[in-house]
C-alpha cells in the first residue's frame, strides 16, 4: 500500500467512518478514520495521510458510502455531459454540488485531464488522529512561513514577467511539499521558476491552477 495514494473505497473496513476534511484554497478531500472510537467535531484539526507524508486539515463532517457513490455518479454525468455538449460547460444542470468543481465557473469547458480527474475512482486516505496542542502551535509557524513563501514567489513571478497571479501558498504539514495556487488566462511555462524554487527550499514544489484542480468533495 503506497503512502499518500489512499485506499479504494471498497477496501475500507466497514467500521471505519468516512469524513470530509478541508484545506487551503477551498480544497476538500475524503478520508477514513482508522480509529472508529475517535470522536470528531466540526472544526477539529486532524493529522491525515498526504502526498508521500502527513498533513493537517480541518474536519468538516462525516459522510456515508452512499453519498460518496452519488457524488462520483454526478461527476461521471458531468463529464459525459461535457463531452456530449462542450458549449454548456462542465457544471451546468447539476444541483447541490456547489464548489465540487473548484473554481470552474458556469460555461467553463473541461479539458481531457479535468474530465479524467472528475471520473477517477475515489480512494480515501487515512485520518491518523486529532492535532494536539504542540501541533496547533506549529501551525502558527507554518502560516508565517507560507506568507514569506507567497511574497517571495510573487516577486519571482513579477521579475520573470510570467502571465499568472499567485493567490496563496500552502506547506504540507511535514514540509515535504510546497504548493502555490495560481490563476492564469493562458498556458504558462513555469519550469524555470519551479527549478529555482526547489533550489531555495529543497523540497517538492507544486503549482496548482485553481481552474484545473481536482474536484473537491462537497457532499450536500
mmCIF file of C-alpha atoms in Angstrom:
data_model
loop_
_atom_site.group_PDB
_atom_site.id
_atom_site.type_symbol
_atom_site.label_atom_id
_atom_site.label_comp_id
_atom_site.label_asym_id
_atom_site.label_seq_id
_atom_site.Cartn_x
_atom_site.Cartn_y
_atom_site.Cartn_z
ATOM 1 C CA UNK A 1 0.000 0.000 0.000
ATOM 2 C CA UNK A 2 1.591 3.274 -1.157
ATOM 3 C CA UNK A 3 1.532 6.145 1.306
ATOM 4 C CA UNK A 4 -0.444 9.095 0.028
ATOM 5 C CA UNK A 5 -2.433 7.292 -2.650
ATOM 6 C CA UNK A 6 -5.302 6.257 -0.446
ATOM 7 C CA UNK A 7 -7.316 3.070 -0.308
ATOM 8 C CA UNK A 8 -10.035 2.002 -2.779
ATOM 9 C CA UNK A 9 -13.445 2.719 -1.309
ATOM 10 C CA UNK A 10 -14.489 -0.933 -1.403
ATOM 11 C CA UNK A 11 -11.385 -1.949 0.612
ATOM 12 C CA UNK A 12 -12.045 0.327 3.590
ATOM 13 C CA UNK A 13 -13.209 -1.532 6.738
ATOM 14 C CA UNK A 14 -16.982 -1.186 7.219
ATOM 15 C CA UNK A 15 -16.490 0.211 10.744
ATOM 16 C CA UNK A 16 -14.123 2.998 9.556
ATOM 17 C CA UNK A 17 -16.058 6.301 9.365
ATOM 18 C CA UNK A 18 -15.740 8.399 6.206
ATOM 19 C CA UNK A 19 -15.007 12.105 6.718
ATOM 20 C CA UNK A 20 -14.544 15.237 4.650
ATOM 21 C CA UNK A 21 -11.522 17.350 5.584
ATOM 22 C CA UNK A 22 -10.801 20.854 4.319
ATOM 23 C CA UNK A 23 -7.540 22.590 3.473
ATOM 24 C CA UNK A 24 -6.413 25.865 1.899
ATOM 25 C CA UNK A 25 -7.866 27.326 -1.306
ATOM 26 C CA UNK A 26 -11.192 25.595 -0.719
ATOM 27 C CA UNK A 27 -9.661 22.155 -1.245
ATOM 28 C CA UNK A 28 -11.592 19.286 0.308
ATOM 29 C CA UNK A 29 -10.844 15.596 0.266
ATOM 30 C CA UNK A 30 -12.272 12.344 1.550
ATOM 31 C CA UNK A 31 -10.650 10.388 4.388
ATOM 32 C CA UNK A 32 -11.427 7.416 6.576
ATOM 33 C CA UNK A 33 -10.732 7.189 10.285
ATOM 34 C CA UNK A 34 -8.517 4.293 11.294
ATOM 35 C CA UNK A 35 -9.747 4.552 14.884
ATOM 36 C CA UNK A 36 -13.563 4.204 14.925
ATOM 37 C CA UNK A 37 -13.592 5.400 18.548
ATOM 38 C CA UNK A 38 -12.053 8.785 17.648
ATOM 39 C CA UNK A 39 -14.718 11.440 18.226
ATOM 40 C CA UNK A 40 -14.501 14.407 15.869
ATOM 41 C CA UNK A 41 -16.436 17.676 15.867
ATOM 42 C CA UNK A 42 -16.741 20.278 13.126
ATOM 43 C CA UNK A 43 -13.618 22.448 13.084
ATOM 44 C CA UNK A 44 -11.307 19.931 14.775
ATOM 45 C CA UNK A 45 -7.793 19.868 13.362
ATOM 46 C CA UNK A 46 -6.748 16.376 12.284
ATOM 47 C CA UNK A 47 -3.490 14.815 11.140
ATOM 48 C CA UNK A 48 -4.051 12.985 7.868
ATOM 49 C CA UNK A 49 -2.258 10.935 5.266
ATOM 50 C CA UNK A 50 -0.960 13.166 2.470
ATOM 51 C CA UNK A 51 1.200 13.070 -0.631
ATOM 52 C CA UNK A 52 4.197 10.938 0.500
ATOM 53 C CA UNK A 53 3.737 12.109 4.079
ATOM 54 C CA UNK A 54 1.338 13.788 6.518
ATOM 55 C CA UNK A 55 -0.710 16.947 6.564
ATOM 56 C CA UNK A 56 -3.111 18.778 8.873
ATOM 57 C CA UNK A 57 -6.628 19.781 7.854
ATOM 58 C CA UNK A 58 -9.912 20.813 9.389
ATOM 59 C CA UNK A 59 -12.636 18.225 9.941
ATOM 60 C CA UNK A 60 -15.829 19.342 8.190
ATOM 61 C CA UNK A 61 -18.300 16.469 8.543
ATOM 62 C CA UNK A 62 -18.831 12.756 8.191
ATOM 63 C CA UNK A 63 -20.461 11.150 5.182
ATOM 64 C CA UNK A 64 -21.744 7.783 4.052
ATOM 65 C CA UNK A 65 -20.618 5.407 1.323
ATOM 66 C CA UNK A 66 -23.928 6.038 -0.483
ATOM 67 C CA UNK A 67 -23.236 9.795 -0.521
ATOM 68 C CA UNK A 68 -19.786 9.192 -1.987
ATOM 69 C CA UNK A 69 -21.204 6.897 -4.678
ATOM 70 C CA UNK A 70 -23.804 9.534 -5.535
ATOM 71 C CA UNK A 71 -21.108 12.206 -5.777
ATOM 72 C CA UNK A 72 -18.997 10.022 -8.059
ATOM 73 C CA UNK A 73 -22.007 9.298 -10.271
ATOM 74 C CA UNK A 74 -22.670 13.021 -10.565
ATOM 75 C CA UNK A 75 -19.060 13.566 -11.622
ATOM 76 C CA UNK A 76 -19.426 10.902 -14.327
ATOM 77 C CA UNK A 77 -22.657 12.519 -15.552
ATOM 78 C CA UNK A 78 -20.970 15.928 -15.642
ATOM 79 C CA UNK A 79 -18.074 14.528 -17.658
ATOM 80 C CA UNK A 80 -20.368 12.749 -20.107
ATOM 81 C CA UNK A 81 -22.489 15.872 -20.466
ATOM 82 C CA UNK A 82 -19.405 17.959 -21.174
ATOM 83 C CA UNK A 83 -18.234 15.512 -23.848
ATOM 84 C CA UNK A 84 -21.685 15.449 -25.463
ATOM 85 C CA UNK A 85 -22.164 19.216 -25.413
ATOM 86 C CA UNK A 86 -18.993 21.171 -24.553
ATOM 87 C CA UNK A 87 -20.711 24.538 -25.021
ATOM 88 C CA UNK A 88 -22.921 24.020 -21.954
ATOM 89 C CA UNK A 89 -20.000 23.902 -19.519
ATOM 90 C CA UNK A 90 -18.932 21.091 -17.215
ATOM 91 C CA UNK A 91 -21.138 22.048 -14.275
ATOM 92 C CA UNK A 92 -24.356 23.044 -15.997
ATOM 93 C CA UNK A 93 -27.604 21.443 -14.890
ATOM 94 C CA UNK A 94 -26.477 19.698 -11.716
ATOM 95 C CA UNK A 95 -27.923 20.683 -8.347
ATOM 96 C CA UNK A 96 -26.196 20.763 -4.982
ATOM 97 C CA UNK A 97 -22.547 20.368 -5.922
ATOM 98 C CA UNK A 98 -21.522 23.903 -5.022
ATOM 99 C CA UNK A 99 -17.722 24.015 -5.113
ATOM 100 C CA UNK A 100 -17.310 20.439 -6.291
ATOM 101 C CA UNK A 101 -15.509 21.645 -9.397
ATOM 102 C CA UNK A 102 -13.232 24.045 -7.557
ATOM 103 C CA UNK A 103 -13.140 27.468 -9.217
ATOM 104 C CA UNK A 104 -14.607 26.321 -12.508
ATOM 105 C CA UNK A 105 -17.493 28.631 -13.276
ATOM 106 C CA UNK A 106 -20.663 28.226 -15.373
ATOM 107 C CA UNK A 107 -19.887 27.666 -19.019
ATOM 108 C CA UNK A 108 -16.283 26.654 -18.432
ATOM 109 C CA UNK A 109 -15.053 23.852 -20.654
ATOM 110 C CA UNK A 110 -13.188 20.954 -19.094
ATOM 111 C CA UNK A 111 -10.134 19.581 -20.851
ATOM 112 C CA UNK A 112 -9.373 15.823 -21.077
ATOM 113 C CA UNK A 113 -7.204 15.920 -17.948
ATOM 114 C CA UNK A 114 -10.017 17.543 -15.949
ATOM 115 C CA UNK A 115 -12.536 15.010 -17.243
ATOM 116 C CA UNK A 116 -10.215 12.189 -16.182
ATOM 117 C CA UNK A 117 -9.950 13.661 -12.670
ATOM 118 C CA UNK A 118 -13.728 14.033 -12.466
ATOM 119 C CA UNK A 119 -14.272 10.342 -13.171
ATOM 120 C CA UNK A 120 -11.345 8.952 -11.191
ATOM 121 C CA UNK A 121 -12.243 6.275 -8.661
ATOM 122 C CA UNK A 122 -12.387 7.594 -5.117
ATOM 123 C CA UNK A 123 -9.527 6.435 -2.875
ATOM 124 C CA UNK A 124 -9.881 7.934 0.607
ATOM 125 C CA UNK A 125 -6.757 8.483 2.695
ATOM 126 C CA UNK A 126 -6.367 7.989 6.450
ATOM 127 C CA UNK A 127 -7.124 10.227 9.376
ATOM 128 C CA UNK A 128 -4.497 9.323 11.955
ATOM 129 C CA UNK A 129 -5.521 11.372 14.991
ATOM 130 C CA UNK A 130 -6.528 14.796 16.261
ATOM 131 C CA UNK A 131 -3.900 17.506 16.250
ATOM 132 C CA UNK A 132 -2.536 18.188 19.755
ATOM 133 C CA UNK A 133 -1.503 21.482 21.408
ATOM 134 C CA UNK A 134 2.053 21.239 20.051
ATOM 135 C CA UNK A 135 0.678 20.673 16.546
ATOM 136 C CA UNK A 136 -1.590 23.705 16.862
ATOM 137 C CA UNK A 137 1.348 25.855 17.952
ATOM 138 C CA UNK A 138 3.369 24.643 14.973
ATOM 139 C CA UNK A 139 0.545 25.739 12.670
ATOM 140 C CA UNK A 140 1.335 29.353 13.511
ATOM 141 C CA UNK A 141 4.927 28.917 12.330
ATOM 142 C CA UNK A 142 3.682 27.171 9.183
ATOM 143 C CA UNK A 143 1.313 30.053 8.436
ATOM 144 C CA UNK A 144 4.117 32.594 8.839
ATOM 145 C CA UNK A 145 6.357 30.589 6.504
ATOM 146 C CA UNK A 146 3.540 30.431 3.948
ATOM 147 C CA UNK A 147 3.245 34.230 3.968
ATOM 148 C CA UNK A 148 7.003 34.559 3.387
ATOM 149 C CA UNK A 149 6.884 31.980 0.579
ATOM 150 C CA UNK A 150 3.932 33.744 -1.043
ATOM 151 C CA UNK A 151 5.727 37.102 -1.025
ATOM 152 C CA UNK A 152 8.910 35.591 -2.478
ATOM 153 C CA UNK A 153 7.168 33.750 -5.309
ATOM 154 C CA UNK A 154 5.085 36.783 -6.241
ATOM 155 C CA UNK A 155 8.299 38.772 -6.600
ATOM 156 C CA UNK A 156 9.880 35.986 -8.710
ATOM 157 C CA UNK A 157 6.829 35.852 -10.989
ATOM 158 C CA UNK A 158 6.944 39.642 -11.449
ATOM 159 C CA UNK A 159 10.676 39.566 -12.195
ATOM 160 C CA UNK A 160 10.215 36.874 -14.847
ATOM 161 C CA UNK A 161 7.126 38.545 -16.329
ATOM 162 C CA UNK A 162 5.085 35.358 -16.127
ATOM 163 C CA UNK A 163 1.389 35.877 -17.052
ATOM 164 C CA UNK A 164 -0.024 34.391 -13.857
ATOM 165 C CA UNK A 165 -1.301 35.528 -10.467
ATOM 166 C CA UNK A 166 -0.115 33.692 -7.354
ATOM 167 C CA UNK A 167 -3.008 33.609 -4.887
ATOM 168 C CA UNK A 168 -1.798 31.522 -1.974
ATOM 169 C CA UNK A 169 0.901 29.223 -0.635
ATOM 170 C CA UNK A 170 0.491 26.016 1.371
ATOM 171 C CA UNK A 171 3.159 23.979 3.073
ATOM 172 C CA UNK A 172 2.338 20.339 3.650
ATOM 173 C CA UNK A 173 2.459 19.669 7.389
ATOM 174 C CA UNK A 174 5.665 17.632 7.199
ATOM 175 C CA UNK A 175 7.291 20.186 4.843
ATOM 176 C CA UNK A 176 7.716 17.588 2.117
ATOM 177 C CA UNK A 177 5.675 19.603 -0.369
ATOM 178 C CA UNK A 178 5.056 23.301 -1.030
ATOM 179 C CA UNK A 179 2.045 24.227 -3.172
ATOM 180 C CA UNK A 180 1.346 27.574 -4.799
ATOM 181 C CA UNK A 181 -2.179 28.275 -6.042
ATOM 182 C CA UNK A 182 -2.477 30.471 -9.099
ATOM 183 C CA UNK A 183 -4.754 31.639 -11.891
ATOM 184 C CA UNK A 184 -3.808 32.401 -15.488
ATOM 185 C CA UNK A 185 -5.612 33.240 -18.715
ATOM 186 C CA UNK A 186 -3.180 31.231 -20.817
ATOM 187 C CA UNK A 187 -0.734 28.368 -20.582
ATOM 188 C CA UNK A 188 2.318 29.329 -18.523
ATOM 189 C CA UNK A 189 5.782 27.772 -18.823
ATOM 190 C CA UNK A 190 6.942 27.945 -15.203
ATOM 191 C CA UNK A 191 9.517 25.143 -15.322
ATOM 192 C CA UNK A 192 12.421 27.517 -14.728
ATOM 193 C CA UNK A 193 10.541 29.065 -11.806
ATOM 194 C CA UNK A 194 9.948 25.656 -10.210
ATOM 195 C CA UNK A 195 13.610 24.708 -10.543
ATOM 196 C CA UNK A 196 14.619 27.973 -8.896
ATOM 197 C CA UNK A 197 12.121 27.457 -6.061
ATOM 198 C CA UNK A 198 13.395 23.926 -5.490
ATOM 199 C CA UNK A 199 16.921 25.274 -5.074
ATOM 200 C CA UNK A 200 15.601 27.654 -2.414
ATOM 201 C CA UNK A 201 13.517 25.243 -0.324
ATOM 202 C CA UNK A 202 14.977 21.826 -1.259
ATOM 203 C CA UNK A 203 11.521 20.265 -1.282
ATOM 204 C CA UNK A 204 8.864 19.344 -3.835
ATOM 205 C CA UNK A 205 7.256 22.454 -5.331
ATOM 206 C CA UNK A 206 3.840 22.184 -6.929
ATOM 207 C CA UNK A 207 1.960 24.912 -8.823
ATOM 208 C CA UNK A 208 -1.783 24.309 -8.832
ATOM 209 C CA UNK A 209 -4.043 26.197 -11.220
ATOM 210 C CA UNK A 210 -7.321 26.842 -9.430
ATOM 211 C CA UNK A 211 -9.193 26.497 -12.729
ATOM 212 C CA UNK A 212 -7.946 22.935 -13.149
ATOM 213 C CA UNK A 213 -7.680 21.395 -9.692
ATOM 214 C CA UNK A 214 -9.316 18.064 -8.968
ATOM 215 C CA UNK A 215 -12.995 18.219 -7.960
ATOM 216 C CA UNK A 216 -13.400 18.709 -4.219
ATOM 217 C CA UNK A 217 -15.797 16.698 -2.119
ATOM 218 C CA UNK A 218 -18.746 18.925 -1.320
ATOM 219 C CA UNK A 219 -21.499 16.479 -0.493
ATOM 220 C CA UNK A 220 -24.680 18.431 0.201
#
